[in-house]
């Protein structure tokens, strides 16, 4: 299967600072990338969908000014958590897919964010 | 939007027994239904998927069935092994909805020796 690499795997930051998470498709062009958040023992909740070269589409209840998404190339999308607070501590996972229909999306390994 | 419900939330079986996890979805436009296995702290791994033009699919010990009319689909694991212990998520995707997946709430499967 295709490879999606996400970095960092874990990060600890202080309240009020910003953290950037990268999601890269290593061997295919990712027209669409998805960002999920997963709290302990809960399901994956979609935060936003980003298409290369376009503004991200955010799910209801997700603050676009707090979770900045950039998808400037076909192999890289970034999620920046701005002014992080302890309640933002979570497991953030990206997935990426090509522009072809009926193809699966591939997940990155996730980023464990802890805000102290 | 799509709503996916998953049951049970926890499932404990004896090694060698079968395990069944059920999901229902709300959007009749959904046409792709993957199942993921997630171990603690790791990424979800696709274990099997089914498209809406198929009623059943099998891959060794794992099978998935889909009932489009009733809008439900199920995961069947036979001859369970301890390494099958994990959290399993079902999902549904609407091709017309930006290809986004809506996940079920997850099932913690524990296979006991």
mmCIF file of C-alpha atoms in Angstrom:
data_model
loop_
_atom_site.group_PDB
_atom_site.id
_atom_site.type_symbol
_atom_site.label_atom_id
_atom_site.label_comp_id
_atom_site.label_asym_id
_atom_site.label_seq_id
_atom_site.Cartn_x
_atom_site.Cartn_y
_atom_site.Cartn_z
ATOM 1 C CA UNK A 1 0.000 0.000 0.000
ATOM 2 C CA UNK A 2 0.933 3.647 -0.267
ATOM 3 C CA UNK A 3 2.961 5.333 2.464
ATOM 4 C CA UNK A 4 1.896 8.378 4.423
ATOM 5 C CA UNK A 5 4.409 9.795 6.862
ATOM 6 C CA UNK A 6 3.390 12.064 9.708
ATOM 7 C CA UNK A 7 5.733 14.063 11.913
ATOM 8 C CA UNK A 8 6.350 14.450 14.702
ATOM 9 C CA UNK A 9 5.101 11.232 16.317
ATOM 10 C CA UNK A 10 4.712 13.006 19.598
ATOM 11 C CA UNK A 11 5.184 16.531 20.864
ATOM 12 C CA UNK A 12 4.884 18.300 24.188
ATOM 13 C CA UNK A 13 4.334 22.031 24.181
ATOM 14 C CA UNK A 14 3.496 24.772 26.623
ATOM 15 C CA UNK A 15 0.086 26.422 26.769
ATOM 16 C CA UNK A 16 -0.164 29.365 24.431
ATOM 17 C CA UNK A 17 2.398 28.143 21.931
ATOM 18 C CA UNK A 18 1.775 26.798 18.429
ATOM 19 C CA UNK A 19 2.585 23.371 17.079
ATOM 20 C CA UNK A 20 2.910 22.296 13.460
ATOM 21 C CA UNK A 21 2.250 18.740 12.331
ATOM 22 C CA UNK A 22 3.299 17.540 8.892
ATOM 23 C CA UNK A 23 1.675 14.897 6.746
ATOM 24 C CA UNK A 24 3.513 13.665 3.666
ATOM 25 C CA UNK A 25 2.544 11.193 0.990
ATOM 26 C CA UNK A 26 5.805 9.502 0.057
ATOM 27 C CA UNK A 27 4.975 7.554 -3.076
ATOM 28 C CA UNK A 28 1.816 9.040 -4.512
ATOM 29 C CA UNK A 29 0.241 12.389 -5.177
ATOM 30 C CA UNK A 30 -2.311 13.205 -2.535
ATOM 31 C CA UNK A 31 -5.003 15.370 -4.044
ATOM 32 C CA UNK A 32 -6.982 15.205 -0.839
ATOM 33 C CA UNK A 33 -5.825 15.010 2.738
ATOM 34 C CA UNK A 34 -7.933 14.606 5.836
ATOM 35 C CA UNK A 35 -7.144 15.588 9.404
ATOM 36 C CA UNK A 36 -8.669 13.701 12.319
ATOM 37 C CA UNK A 37 -8.544 14.094 16.058
ATOM 38 C CA UNK A 38 -8.901 11.145 18.402
ATOM 39 C CA UNK A 39 -9.346 11.503 22.144
ATOM 40 C CA UNK A 40 -8.536 8.514 24.381
ATOM 41 C CA UNK A 41 -10.890 5.586 23.895
ATOM 42 C CA UNK A 42 -12.921 7.503 21.353
ATOM 43 C CA UNK A 43 -13.417 7.376 17.620
ATOM 44 C CA UNK A 44 -11.678 9.365 14.921
ATOM 45 C CA UNK A 45 -13.416 12.681 14.396
ATOM 46 C CA UNK A 46 -12.834 14.451 11.111
ATOM 47 C CA UNK A 47 -11.604 17.991 11.612
ATOM 48 C CA UNK A 48 -11.118 19.151 8.063
ATOM 49 C CA UNK A 49 -10.598 18.131 4.469
ATOM 50 C CA UNK A 50 -7.959 19.795 2.373
ATOM 51 C CA UNK A 51 -7.525 19.701 -1.365
ATOM 52 C CA UNK A 52 -4.240 20.715 -2.898
ATOM 53 C CA UNK A 53 -4.212 24.378 -3.777
ATOM 54 C CA UNK A 54 -7.566 25.107 -2.139
ATOM 55 C CA UNK A 55 -8.718 26.268 1.237
ATOM 56 C CA UNK A 56 -9.541 23.524 3.685
ATOM 57 C CA UNK A 57 -13.129 22.612 4.454
ATOM 58 C CA UNK A 58 -13.681 22.429 8.182
ATOM 59 C CA UNK A 59 -16.228 20.285 9.961
ATOM 60 C CA UNK A 60 -18.831 21.941 12.116
ATOM 61 C CA UNK A 61 -17.468 22.997 15.458
ATOM 62 C CA UNK A 62 -13.831 23.057 14.392
ATOM 63 C CA UNK A 63 -12.255 26.502 14.652
ATOM 64 C CA UNK A 64 -10.454 27.299 11.421
ATOM 65 C CA UNK A 65 -8.440 30.081 13.036
ATOM 66 C CA UNK A 66 -7.163 27.728 15.697
ATOM 67 C CA UNK A 67 -6.408 24.746 13.477
ATOM 68 C CA UNK A 68 -4.627 26.112 10.432
ATOM 69 C CA UNK A 69 -4.348 23.734 7.525
ATOM 70 C CA UNK A 70 -2.104 24.223 4.542
ATOM 71 C CA UNK A 71 -2.006 21.883 1.558
ATOM 72 C CA UNK A 72 0.399 23.665 -0.727
ATOM 73 C CA UNK A 73 1.676 20.664 -2.650
ATOM 74 C CA UNK A 74 0.474 17.248 -3.747
ATOM 75 C CA UNK A 75 2.682 15.561 -1.185
ATOM 76 C CA UNK A 76 2.456 17.755 1.897
ATOM 77 C CA UNK A 77 -0.232 19.059 4.196
ATOM 78 C CA UNK A 78 0.356 20.726 7.532
ATOM 79 C CA UNK A 79 -1.846 21.262 10.551
ATOM 80 C CA UNK A 80 -0.878 24.033 12.941
ATOM 81 C CA UNK A 81 -2.507 24.115 16.343
ATOM 82 C CA UNK A 82 -2.314 27.740 17.388
ATOM 83 C CA UNK A 83 -2.364 29.007 20.958
ATOM 84 C CA UNK A 84 -2.568 25.460 22.225
ATOM 85 C CA UNK A 85 -4.347 24.667 25.480
ATOM 86 C CA UNK A 86 -4.422 21.487 27.550
ATOM 87 C CA UNK A 87 -7.812 20.563 26.095
ATOM 88 C CA UNK A 88 -6.165 20.386 22.669
ATOM 89 C CA UNK A 89 -4.115 17.443 23.900
ATOM 90 C CA UNK A 90 -5.097 14.570 21.648
ATOM 91 C CA UNK A 91 -3.966 12.135 18.966
ATOM 92 C CA UNK A 92 -3.995 13.844 15.585
ATOM 93 C CA UNK A 93 -4.001 11.646 12.482
ATOM 94 C CA UNK A 94 -3.892 12.552 8.823
ATOM 95 C CA UNK A 95 -4.924 10.472 5.869
ATOM 96 C CA UNK A 96 -4.278 11.037 2.203
ATOM 97 C CA UNK A 97 -5.774 9.819 -1.048
ATOM 98 C CA UNK A 98 -5.381 10.379 -4.743
ATOM 99 C CA UNK A 99 -7.927 12.174 -6.835
ATOM 100 C CA UNK A 100 -9.226 8.942 -8.296
ATOM 101 C CA UNK A 101 -12.644 7.840 -7.168
ATOM 102 C CA UNK A 102 -13.149 4.609 -5.299
ATOM 103 C CA UNK A 103 -9.640 4.542 -3.904
ATOM 104 C CA UNK A 104 -8.793 4.129 -0.271
ATOM 105 C CA UNK A 105 -7.177 6.741 1.908
ATOM 106 C CA UNK A 106 -3.935 5.912 3.720
ATOM 107 C CA UNK A 107 -3.257 6.996 7.267
ATOM 108 C CA UNK A 108 -0.208 8.591 8.768
ATOM 109 C CA UNK A 109 1.129 7.170 12.011
ATOM 110 C CA UNK A 110 -0.428 9.917 14.086
ATOM 111 C CA UNK A 111 0.905 12.631 16.378
ATOM 112 C CA UNK A 112 0.393 12.555 20.124
ATOM 113 C CA UNK A 113 0.100 16.179 21.243
ATOM 114 C CA UNK A 114 0.383 16.999 24.932
ATOM 115 C CA UNK A 115 -0.109 20.594 26.015
ATOM 116 C CA UNK A 116 1.178 21.403 29.488
ATOM 117 C CA UNK B 1 -24.568 14.234 7.183
ATOM 118 C CA UNK B 2 -23.678 10.612 7.606
ATOM 119 C CA UNK B 3 -24.106 8.952 10.993
ATOM 120 C CA UNK B 4 -22.511 5.581 11.719
ATOM 121 C CA UNK B 5 -23.428 3.545 14.761
ATOM 122 C CA UNK B 6 -21.370 0.578 15.916
ATOM 123 C CA UNK B 7 -22.091 -2.237 18.350
ATOM 124 C CA UNK B 8 -20.959 -3.621 20.668
ATOM 125 C CA UNK B 9 -18.543 -1.188 22.250
ATOM 126 C CA UNK B 10 -16.654 -4.053 23.899
ATOM 127 C CA UNK B 11 -16.486 -7.708 22.936
ATOM 128 C CA UNK B 12 -14.723 -10.496 24.739
ATOM 129 C CA UNK B 13 -14.373 -13.914 23.132
ATOM 130 C CA UNK B 14 -12.426 -17.069 23.766
ATOM 131 C CA UNK B 15 -9.573 -17.902 21.442
ATOM 132 C CA UNK B 16 -10.884 -19.851 18.468
ATOM 133 C CA UNK B 17 -14.402 -18.440 18.707
ATOM 134 C CA UNK B 18 -15.937 -16.055 16.195
ATOM 135 C CA UNK B 19 -16.467 -12.345 16.706
ATOM 136 C CA UNK B 20 -19.112 -10.227 15.021
ATOM 137 C CA UNK B 21 -19.251 -6.435 15.013
ATOM 138 C CA UNK B 22 -22.203 -4.594 13.515
ATOM 139 C CA UNK B 23 -22.601 -1.122 12.083
ATOM 140 C CA UNK B 24 -25.467 0.879 10.678
ATOM 141 C CA UNK B 25 -25.305 3.988 8.547
ATOM 142 C CA UNK B 26 -27.803 6.670 7.732
ATOM 143 C CA UNK B 27 -26.889 8.044 4.311
ATOM 144 C CA UNK B 28 -28.093 5.859 1.454
ATOM 145 C CA UNK B 29 -25.588 7.614 -0.831
ATOM 146 C CA UNK B 30 -22.661 6.009 1.008
ATOM 147 C CA UNK B 31 -20.999 3.468 -1.235
ATOM 148 C CA UNK B 32 -17.778 2.395 0.432
ATOM 149 C CA UNK B 33 -17.462 0.689 3.803
ATOM 150 C CA UNK B 34 -13.999 -0.027 5.226
ATOM 151 C CA UNK B 35 -13.081 -1.683 8.497
ATOM 152 C CA UNK B 36 -10.015 -0.650 10.445
ATOM 153 C CA UNK B 37 -8.025 -2.259 13.221
ATOM 154 C CA UNK B 38 -6.268 0.091 15.582
ATOM 155 C CA UNK B 39 -3.783 -0.899 18.231
ATOM 156 C CA UNK B 40 -3.103 1.455 21.099
ATOM 157 C CA UNK B 41 -1.268 4.581 19.988
ATOM 158 C CA UNK B 42 -0.995 3.478 16.383
ATOM 159 C CA UNK B 43 -2.593 4.360 13.098
ATOM 160 C CA UNK B 44 -5.762 2.624 11.938
ATOM 161 C CA UNK B 45 -5.008 -0.220 9.556
ATOM 162 C CA UNK B 46 -7.416 -1.193 6.825
ATOM 163 C CA UNK B 47 -8.286 -4.864 7.221
ATOM 164 C CA UNK B 48 -11.117 -5.260 4.742
ATOM 165 C CA UNK B 49 -13.541 -3.109 2.804
ATOM 166 C CA UNK B 50 -16.674 -3.545 0.752
ATOM 167 C CA UNK B 51 -18.347 -1.470 -1.903
ATOM 168 C CA UNK B 52 -22.036 -1.003 -2.335
ATOM 169 C CA UNK B 53 -22.277 -3.209 -5.410
ATOM 170 C CA UNK B 54 -21.206 -6.262 -3.408
ATOM 171 C CA UNK B 55 -23.052 -8.080 -0.639
ATOM 172 C CA UNK B 56 -20.214 -10.025 0.911
ATOM 173 C CA UNK B 57 -16.438 -10.175 0.832
ATOM 174 C CA UNK B 58 -14.041 -12.558 2.504
ATOM 175 C CA UNK B 59 -10.322 -12.541 3.157
ATOM 176 C CA UNK B 60 -9.079 -15.592 5.050
ATOM 177 C CA UNK B 61 -10.490 -15.323 8.586
ATOM 178 C CA UNK B 62 -12.171 -11.980 7.997
ATOM 179 C CA UNK B 63 -15.435 -11.344 6.187
ATOM 180 C CA UNK B 64 -17.723 -8.390 5.749
ATOM 181 C CA UNK B 65 -21.386 -8.401 4.778
ATOM 182 C CA UNK B 66 -23.424 -5.470 3.537
ATOM 183 C CA UNK B 67 -27.190 -5.040 3.475
ATOM 184 C CA UNK B 68 -27.879 -1.887 1.495
ATOM 185 C CA UNK B 69 -31.602 -2.017 2.011
ATOM 186 C CA UNK B 70 -31.280 -2.113 5.774
ATOM 187 C CA UNK B 71 -28.169 0.112 5.706
ATOM 188 C CA UNK B 72 -26.093 -2.111 7.879
ATOM 189 C CA UNK B 73 -22.835 -3.962 7.509
ATOM 190 C CA UNK B 74 -20.986 -6.398 9.709
ATOM 191 C CA UNK B 75 -17.475 -7.646 10.332
ATOM 192 C CA UNK B 76 -16.968 -11.342 11.020
ATOM 193 C CA UNK B 77 -13.718 -12.709 12.401
ATOM 194 C CA UNK B 78 -13.458 -16.475 12.658
ATOM 195 C CA UNK B 79 -10.974 -18.570 14.633
ATOM 196 C CA UNK B 80 -9.966 -15.572 16.688
ATOM 197 C CA UNK B 81 -6.422 -15.316 17.996
ATOM 198 C CA UNK B 82 -4.941 -13.191 20.802
ATOM 199 C CA UNK B 83 -3.299 -10.932 18.228
ATOM 200 C CA UNK B 84 -6.762 -10.002 16.972
ATOM 201 C CA UNK B 85 -7.244 -8.054 20.211
ATOM 202 C CA UNK B 86 -7.522 -4.362 19.288
ATOM 203 C CA UNK B 87 -10.077 -1.653 18.650
ATOM 204 C CA UNK B 88 -12.037 -2.083 15.438
ATOM 205 C CA UNK B 89 -13.725 0.790 13.623
ATOM 206 C CA UNK B 90 -16.222 0.657 10.824
ATOM 207 C CA UNK B 91 -16.628 3.608 8.490
ATOM 208 C CA UNK B 92 -18.786 4.783 5.636
ATOM 209 C CA UNK B 93 -17.883 7.026 2.747
ATOM 210 C CA UNK B 94 -20.081 9.036 0.446
ATOM 211 C CA UNK B 95 -18.356 9.624 -2.874
ATOM 212 C CA UNK B 96 -20.388 12.741 -3.351
ATOM 213 C CA UNK B 97 -19.501 14.116 0.050
ATOM 214 C CA UNK B 98 -15.873 14.949 -0.580
ATOM 215 C CA UNK B 99 -14.816 11.338 -0.091
ATOM 216 C CA UNK B 100 -14.686 11.802 3.640
ATOM 217 C CA UNK B 101 -15.044 8.866 5.984
ATOM 218 C CA UNK B 102 -17.425 8.849 8.905
ATOM 219 C CA UNK B 103 -16.293 6.441 11.584
ATOM 220 C CA UNK B 104 -18.242 4.337 13.999
ATOM 221 C CA UNK B 105 -17.567 4.588 17.709
ATOM 222 C CA UNK B 106 -15.296 1.576 17.832
ATOM 223 C CA UNK B 107 -15.333 -1.901 19.367
ATOM 224 C CA UNK B 108 -12.706 -3.050 21.826
ATOM 225 C CA UNK B 109 -12.172 -6.719 21.004
ATOM 226 C CA UNK B 110 -10.417 -8.883 23.542
ATOM 227 C CA UNK B 111 -9.522 -12.434 22.655
ATOM 228 C CA UNK B 112 -8.865 -14.448 25.767
ATOM 229 C CA UNK B 113 -6.743 -17.556 26.012
#
